[in-house]
PDB file of C-alpha atoms in Angstrom:
ATOM      1  CA  MET A   1     -39.408  20.078  -6.308  1.00 51.00           C
ATOM      2  CA  SER A   2     -38.243  17.338  -8.063  1.00 52.00           C
ATOM      3  CA  LEU A   3     -37.148  13.933  -6.091  1.00 56.00           C
ATOM      4  CA  HIS A   4     -35.714  12.642  -9.324  1.00 53.00           C
ATOM      5  CA  ALA A   5     -31.843  11.219  -8.567  1.00 50.00           C
ATOM      6  CA  THR A   6     -29.568  12.627  -9.228  1.00 48.00           C
ATOM      7  CA  SER A   7     -25.766  11.093 -10.630  1.00 47.00           C
ATOM      8  CA  SER A   8     -23.121   9.945  -8.614  1.00 47.00           C
ATOM      9  CA  GLN A   9     -19.873  12.120  -7.656  1.00 46.00           C
ATOM     10  CA  THR A  10     -16.340   9.444  -8.452  1.00 48.00           C
ATOM     11  CA  VAL A  11     -12.863  10.633  -8.153  1.00 49.00           C
ATOM     12  CA  GLY A  12     -10.857  11.506 -11.412  1.00 50.00           C
ATOM     13  CA  PRO A  13      -9.082  10.912 -13.536  1.00 51.00           C
ATOM     14  CA  PHE A  14      -7.656  13.964 -11.995  1.00 53.00           C
ATOM     15  CA  PHE A  15      -4.380  12.274 -10.275  1.00 54.00           C
ATOM     16  CA  ARG A  16      -2.014  12.806 -12.927  1.00 59.00           C
ATOM     17  CA  ILE A  17      -3.529  16.201 -12.812  1.00 63.00           C
ATOM     18  CA  GLY A  18      -4.020  18.295 -10.127  1.00 66.00           C
ATOM     19  CA  LEU A  19      -1.584  15.523  -7.390  1.00 71.00           C
ATOM     20  CA  GLU A  20       1.875  15.353  -9.589  1.00 74.00           C
ATOM     21  CA  PRO A  21       3.194  17.929  -7.897  1.00 70.00           C
ATOM     22  CA  MET A  22       2.628  15.972  -4.942  1.00 82.00           C
ATOM     23  CA  PHE A  23       3.944  12.302  -6.117  1.00 89.00           C
ATOM     24  CA  MET A  24       6.244  10.764  -3.384  1.00 91.00           C
ATOM     25  CA  PRO A  25       7.284   7.113  -5.220  1.00 92.00           C
ATOM     26  CA  ILE A  26      10.515   7.477  -3.289  1.00 95.00           C
ATOM     27  CA  VAL A  27       9.874   7.081   0.555  1.00 96.00           C
ATOM     28  CA  ALA A  28      13.476   5.879   1.985  1.00 96.00           C
ATOM     29  CA  GLY A  29      16.347   7.076  -0.545  1.00 94.00           C
ATOM     30  CA  PRO A  30      19.624   5.498  -0.097  1.00 95.00           C
ATOM     31  CA  GLU A  31      20.300   7.588   2.383  1.00 96.00           C
ATOM     32  CA  ILE A  32      17.957   5.481   5.135  1.00 96.00           C
ATOM     33  CA  ASP A  33      18.576   3.053   7.260  1.00 96.00           C
ATOM     34  CA  GLY A  34      17.151  -0.471   6.361  1.00 97.00           C
ATOM     35  CA  GLU A  35      16.883  -3.015   3.989  1.00 97.00           C
ATOM     36  CA  HIS A  36      15.845  -1.142   0.812  1.00 97.00           C
ATOM     37  CA  VAL A  37      13.177  -2.693  -1.629  1.00 97.00           C
ATOM     38  CA  VAL A  38      11.406  -1.787  -4.399  1.00 98.00           C
ATOM     39  CA  ILE A  39       7.661  -2.241  -4.603  1.00 98.00           C
ATOM     40  CA  ARG A  40       6.299  -2.951  -8.253  1.00 98.00           C
ATOM     41  CA  GLY A  41       2.926  -3.622  -9.261  1.00 98.00           C
ATOM     42  CA  ARG A  42       0.103  -3.512 -11.290  1.00 98.00           C
ATOM     43  CA  VAL A  43      -3.595  -2.224 -10.887  1.00 97.00           C
ATOM     44  CA  ILE A  44      -6.025  -5.238 -12.404  1.00 96.00           C
ATOM     45  CA  ASP A  45     -10.101  -4.920 -11.920  1.00 92.00           C
ATOM     46  CA  GLY A  46     -11.638  -8.388 -12.201  1.00 89.00           C
ATOM     47  CA  GLU A  47     -11.015  -9.241 -15.683  1.00 91.00           C
ATOM     48  CA  GLY A  48      -7.461  -8.339 -15.518  1.00 92.00           C
ATOM     49  CA  SER A  49      -7.938  -5.033 -17.247  1.00 94.00           C
ATOM     50  CA  PRO A  50      -4.888  -2.007 -16.266  1.00 96.00           C
ATOM     51  CA  ILE A  51      -6.941   0.124 -14.103  1.00 94.00           C
ATOM     52  CA  PRO A  52      -5.268   3.456 -15.279  1.00 91.00           C
ATOM     53  CA  ASP A  53      -5.170   6.665 -13.214  1.00 84.00           C
ATOM     54  CA  ALA A  54      -5.408   5.166  -9.694  1.00 92.00           C
ATOM     55  CA  LEU A  55      -3.272   6.096  -7.150  1.00 93.00           C
ATOM     56  CA  ILE A  56      -1.562   4.275  -4.048  1.00 96.00           C
ATOM     57  CA  GLU A  57      -0.891   5.692  -1.283  1.00 96.00           C
ATOM     58  CA  THR A  58       1.454   3.671   1.671  1.00 98.00           C
ATOM     59  CA  TRP A  59       2.241   4.330   5.008  1.00 97.00           C
ATOM     60  CA  GLN A  60       4.437   2.602   7.106  1.00 98.00           C
ATOM     61  CA  ALA A  61       7.051   2.595  10.000  1.00 97.00           C
ATOM     62  CA  ASP A  62      10.792   2.195   9.512  1.00 97.00           C
ATOM     63  CA  ALA A  63      13.523   0.084   9.795  1.00 97.00           C
ATOM     64  CA  GLN A  64      13.788   0.194  13.799  1.00 95.00           C
ATOM     65  CA  GLY A  65       9.202  -0.207  13.924  1.00 95.00           C
ATOM     66  CA  VAL A  66       8.939   3.644  14.884  1.00 94.00           C
ATOM     67  CA  TYR A  67       6.887   5.896  12.403  1.00 94.00           C
ATOM     68  CA  ALA A  68       7.357   9.470  11.446  1.00 92.00           C
ATOM     69  CA  ASP A  69       4.489  10.605  13.372  1.00 89.00           C
ATOM     70  CA  PRO A  70       4.614  12.839  17.323  1.00 85.00           C
ATOM     71  CA  GLU A  71       1.709  10.407  17.837  1.00 86.00           C
ATOM     72  CA  ASP A  72       4.602   7.296  17.943  1.00 85.00           C
ATOM     73  CA  THR A  73       6.551   8.644  21.144  1.00 83.00           C
ATOM     74  CA  ARG A  74       9.665   6.817  20.367  1.00 80.00           C
ATOM     75  CA  SER A  75       9.300   9.333  16.522  1.00 77.00           C
ATOM     76  CA  GLU A  76      13.040  11.075  17.831  1.00 80.00           C
ATOM     77  CA  SER A  77      14.496   7.799  16.977  1.00 82.00           C
ATOM     78  CA  VAL A  78      13.265   7.984  13.560  1.00 89.00           C
ATOM     79  CA  GLN A  79      15.707   9.659  10.986  1.00 91.00           C
ATOM     80  CA  ALA A  80      14.705  13.137   9.679  1.00 88.00           C
ATOM     81  CA  ALA A  81      14.342  12.511   5.959  1.00 91.00           C
ATOM     82  CA  PHE A  82      12.184   9.736   6.288  1.00 94.00           C
ATOM     83  CA  THR A  83       8.718  10.214   6.674  1.00 93.00           C
ATOM     84  CA  GLY A  84       7.053   6.139   5.471  1.00 96.00           C
ATOM     85  CA  PHE A  85       4.715   8.180   3.065  1.00 96.00           C
ATOM     86  CA  GLY A  86       3.994   7.696  -0.489  1.00 96.00           C
ATOM     87  CA  ARG A  87       2.070   8.414  -3.324  1.00 95.00           C
ATOM     88  CA  ALA A  88       2.459   6.694  -6.754  1.00 95.00           C
ATOM     89  CA  PRO A  89       0.303   6.989  -9.779  1.00 94.00           C
ATOM     90  CA  THR A  90      -0.538   3.803 -12.136  1.00 95.00           C
ATOM     91  CA  ASP A  91       0.234   4.441 -15.451  1.00 94.00           C
ATOM     92  CA  ASP A  92      -1.530   3.443 -18.857  1.00 94.00           C
ATOM     93  CA  ARG A  93      -1.051  -0.147 -17.727  1.00 97.00           C
ATOM     94  CA  GLY A  94      -1.952   0.059 -14.617  1.00 96.00           C
ATOM     95  CA  GLN A  95       1.791  -0.770 -13.229  1.00 97.00           C
ATOM     96  CA  PHE A  96       3.271   1.692 -10.024  1.00 98.00           C
ATOM     97  CA  SER A  97       6.364   1.362  -8.501  1.00 98.00           C
ATOM     98  CA  ILE A  98       7.620   2.916  -5.000  1.00 98.00           C
ATOM     99  CA  THR A  99      10.740   2.308  -3.408  1.00 97.00           C
ATOM    100  CA  THR A 100      11.372   2.321   0.050  1.00 98.00           C
ATOM    101  CA  ILE A 101      12.923   0.178   3.475  1.00 98.00           C
ATOM    102  CA  LYS A 102      11.404  -2.948   5.252  1.00 98.00           C
ATOM    103  CA  PRO A 103      10.119  -1.512   7.649  1.00 98.00           C
ATOM    104  CA  GLY A 104      10.576  -3.026  11.659  1.00 97.00           C
ATOM    105  CA  ARG A 105       7.883  -4.703  13.998  1.00 97.00           C
ATOM    106  CA  VAL A 106       5.287  -2.353  15.597  1.00 95.00           C
ATOM    107  CA  PRO A 107       3.163  -3.190  17.999  1.00 93.00           C
ATOM    108  CA  GLY A 108      -0.369  -4.104  17.527  1.00 92.00           C
ATOM    109  CA  HIS A 109      -3.437  -3.064  19.792  1.00 89.00           C
ATOM    110  CA  SER A 110      -2.991  -6.390  21.989  1.00 90.00           C
ATOM    111  CA  GLY A 111       0.108  -5.066  21.728  1.00 89.00           C
ATOM    112  CA  THR A 112       1.838  -7.886  20.342  1.00 94.00           C
ATOM    113  CA  PRO A 113       4.286  -6.639  17.297  1.00 96.00           C
ATOM    114  CA  GLN A 114       2.478  -7.354  13.818  1.00 98.00           C
ATOM    115  CA  ALA A 115       5.439  -8.670  11.454  1.00 98.00           C
ATOM    116  CA  PRO A 116       6.780  -5.580   9.149  1.00 98.00           C
ATOM    117  CA  HIS A 117       4.169  -4.087   6.534  1.00 98.00           C
ATOM    118  CA  ILE A 118       3.188  -1.346   4.343  1.00 98.00           C
ATOM    119  CA  VAL A 119      -0.397  -0.009   4.899  1.00 98.00           C
ATOM    120  CA  VAL A 120      -1.423   0.969   1.036  1.00 98.00           C
ATOM    121  CA  VAL A 121      -4.588   3.009   0.139  1.00 97.00           C
ATOM    122  CA  VAL A 122      -6.018   2.404  -2.599  1.00 96.00           C
ATOM    123  CA  PHE A 123      -8.059   5.593  -4.921  1.00 91.00           C
ATOM    124  CA  MET A 124      -9.240   6.032  -8.038  1.00 88.00           C
ATOM    125  CA  ARG A 125     -11.975   6.545 -10.432  1.00 80.00           C
ATOM    126  CA  GLY A 126     -15.882   4.862  -9.038  1.00 77.00           C
ATOM    127  CA  LEU A 127     -14.707   4.769  -5.736  1.00 78.00           C
ATOM    128  CA  LEU A 128     -16.713   6.844  -3.598  1.00 75.00           C
ATOM    129  CA  ARG A 129     -14.027   6.130  -0.641  1.00 87.00           C
ATOM    130  CA  HIS A 130     -10.341   5.348  -0.734  1.00 91.00           C
ATOM    131  CA  LEU A 131      -9.911   1.944  -0.215  1.00 95.00           C
ATOM    132  CA  ILE A 132      -7.182  -0.373   2.353  1.00 97.00           C
ATOM    133  CA  THR A 133      -4.999  -3.230   2.317  1.00 98.00           C
ATOM    134  CA  ARG A 134      -1.491  -4.053   3.487  1.00 98.00           C
ATOM    135  CA  MET A 135       1.147  -5.878   1.412  1.00 98.00           C
ATOM    136  CA  TYR A 136       3.274  -8.300   4.010  1.00 98.00           C
ATOM    137  CA  PHE A 137       6.759  -9.074   2.651  1.00 98.00           C
ATOM    138  CA  PRO A 138       7.727 -12.402   1.690  1.00 97.00           C
ATOM    139  CA  ASP A 139       9.011 -15.205   3.376  1.00 94.00           C
ATOM    140  CA  GLU A 140       9.021 -13.246   6.941  1.00 97.00           C
ATOM    141  CA  PRO A 141       8.455 -15.976   9.718  1.00 97.00           C
ATOM    142  CA  ALA A 142       6.431 -13.528  11.850  1.00 98.00           C
ATOM    143  CA  ASN A 143       3.454 -13.384   8.947  1.00 98.00           C
ATOM    144  CA  GLY A 144       2.992 -16.604  10.853  1.00 95.00           C
ATOM    145  CA  GLU A 145       1.848 -14.688  13.825  1.00 95.00           C
ATOM    146  CA  ASP A 146       0.779 -11.469  12.569  1.00 97.00           C
ATOM    147  CA  GLU A 147      -2.687 -10.656  14.672  1.00 96.00           C
ATOM    148  CA  VAL A 148      -3.974  -8.651  11.709  1.00 96.00           C
ATOM    149  CA  LEU A 149      -3.204 -11.436   8.938  1.00 97.00           C
ATOM    150  CA  ALA A 150      -4.334 -14.548  10.724  1.00 96.00           C
ATOM    151  CA  THR A 151      -7.968 -12.801  10.657  1.00 96.00           C
ATOM    152  CA  VAL A 152      -7.565 -12.753   6.463  1.00 97.00           C
ATOM    153  CA  PRO A 153      -9.108 -16.989   5.133  1.00 96.00           C
ATOM    154  CA  GLU A 154      -6.056 -18.730   5.149  1.00 96.00           C
ATOM    155  CA  GLU A 155      -6.616 -19.200   0.945  1.00 96.00           C
ATOM    156  CA  ARG A 156      -6.660 -15.798   0.829  1.00 97.00           C
ATOM    157  CA  ARG A 157      -3.701 -14.211   2.883  1.00 97.00           C
ATOM    158  CA  ALA A 158      -1.530 -14.706  -0.003  1.00 97.00           C
ATOM    159  CA  THR A 159      -3.495 -11.354  -1.970  1.00 98.00           C
ATOM    160  CA  LEU A 160      -1.330  -9.593   0.545  1.00 98.00           C
ATOM    161  CA  ILE A 161       1.838 -11.438   0.772  1.00 98.00           C
ATOM    162  CA  ALA A 162       4.259 -10.082  -2.391  1.00 98.00           C
ATOM    163  CA  GLY A 163       6.424 -11.975  -3.840  1.00 97.00           C
ATOM    164  CA  ARG A 164      10.469 -11.453  -5.339  1.00 96.00           C
ATOM    165  CA  ASP A 165      10.899 -10.858  -8.445  1.00 95.00           C
ATOM    166  CA  PRO A 166      13.594 -13.326  -9.459  1.00 91.00           C
ATOM    167  CA  GLU A 167      15.479 -11.764 -11.236  1.00 92.00           C
ATOM    168  CA  GLN A 168      16.360  -7.820  -9.611  1.00 89.00           C
ATOM    169  CA  GLY A 169      16.521  -9.728  -5.530  1.00 83.00           C
ATOM    170  CA  ASP A 170      15.676  -6.156  -3.973  1.00 90.00           C
ATOM    171  CA  THR A 171      12.750  -5.999  -6.136  1.00 97.00           C
ATOM    172  CA  LEU A 172       9.136  -7.046  -5.176  1.00 98.00           C
ATOM    173  CA  VAL A 173       6.080  -8.048  -7.208  1.00 98.00           C
ATOM    174  CA  TRP A 174       2.714  -6.930  -5.358  1.00 98.00           C
ATOM    175  CA  ASN A 175      -0.411  -5.982  -8.269  1.00 98.00           C
ATOM    176  CA  ILE A 176      -4.069  -5.364  -6.208  1.00 98.00           C
ATOM    177  CA  VAL A 177      -7.025  -7.126  -7.804  1.00 97.00           C
ATOM    178  CA  MET A 178     -10.123  -4.605  -7.212  1.00 95.00           C
ATOM    179  CA  GLN A 179     -12.476  -7.531  -7.871  1.00 93.00           C
ATOM    180  CA  GLY A 180     -13.144 -11.162  -9.156  1.00 92.00           C
ATOM    181  CA  GLU A 181     -11.388 -14.227  -8.080  1.00 88.00           C
ATOM    182  CA  ASN A 182      -8.077 -12.918  -6.675  1.00 92.00           C
ATOM    183  CA  GLU A 183      -9.142  -9.952  -5.617  1.00 96.00           C
ATOM    184  CA  THR A 184      -7.051  -8.233  -2.969  1.00 97.00           C
ATOM    185  CA  VAL A 185      -7.995  -8.290   0.930  1.00 97.00           C
ATOM    186  CA  PHE A 186      -9.343  -5.367   1.467  1.00 97.00           C
ATOM    187  CA  PHE A 187     -10.152  -3.789   5.404  1.00 95.00           C
ATOM    188  CA  ASP A 188     -12.951  -1.593   7.061  1.00 88.00           C
ATOM    189  CA  ALA A 189     -11.406   1.404   8.621  1.00 67.00           C
TER     190      ALA A 189
END
């Protein structure tokens, strides 16, 4: 028996081939109540190069801060068409787009309401484990009292807060930087 090291298994590049029928870039269409937004961004490496063939998944509450999940005892009030889940691939330029609504505040671990945010999961080739982060909304007063955002060093919080597209008020711009000086903050789950 040989004890030689074998190559590691990594994810992809199969997202477009295997998951295309399951892409859900529209989390909330016009029939869903709330402040509608489009989130556009790029997944880039530490040198600023695009990462094609990554996959972005999002999870969020509705505009009242209720998850479309039976474990959220308030879920009966969620509109039937709202799942709170999205999945979008990146293109050859590392770009992705999600159409959704701004979520309401949800209770945190201590019971204190969290700032409106979207949980984001990143899958890409070369990763043995997916990465988890959050996207917060710009100019949101509740960001200052969010218990999760408060655990992030102040100088790194900007990596979690989207910006407004000055030409399209309902569009947010948020890039995911995988490593380097402006690396997005990722959380252990």
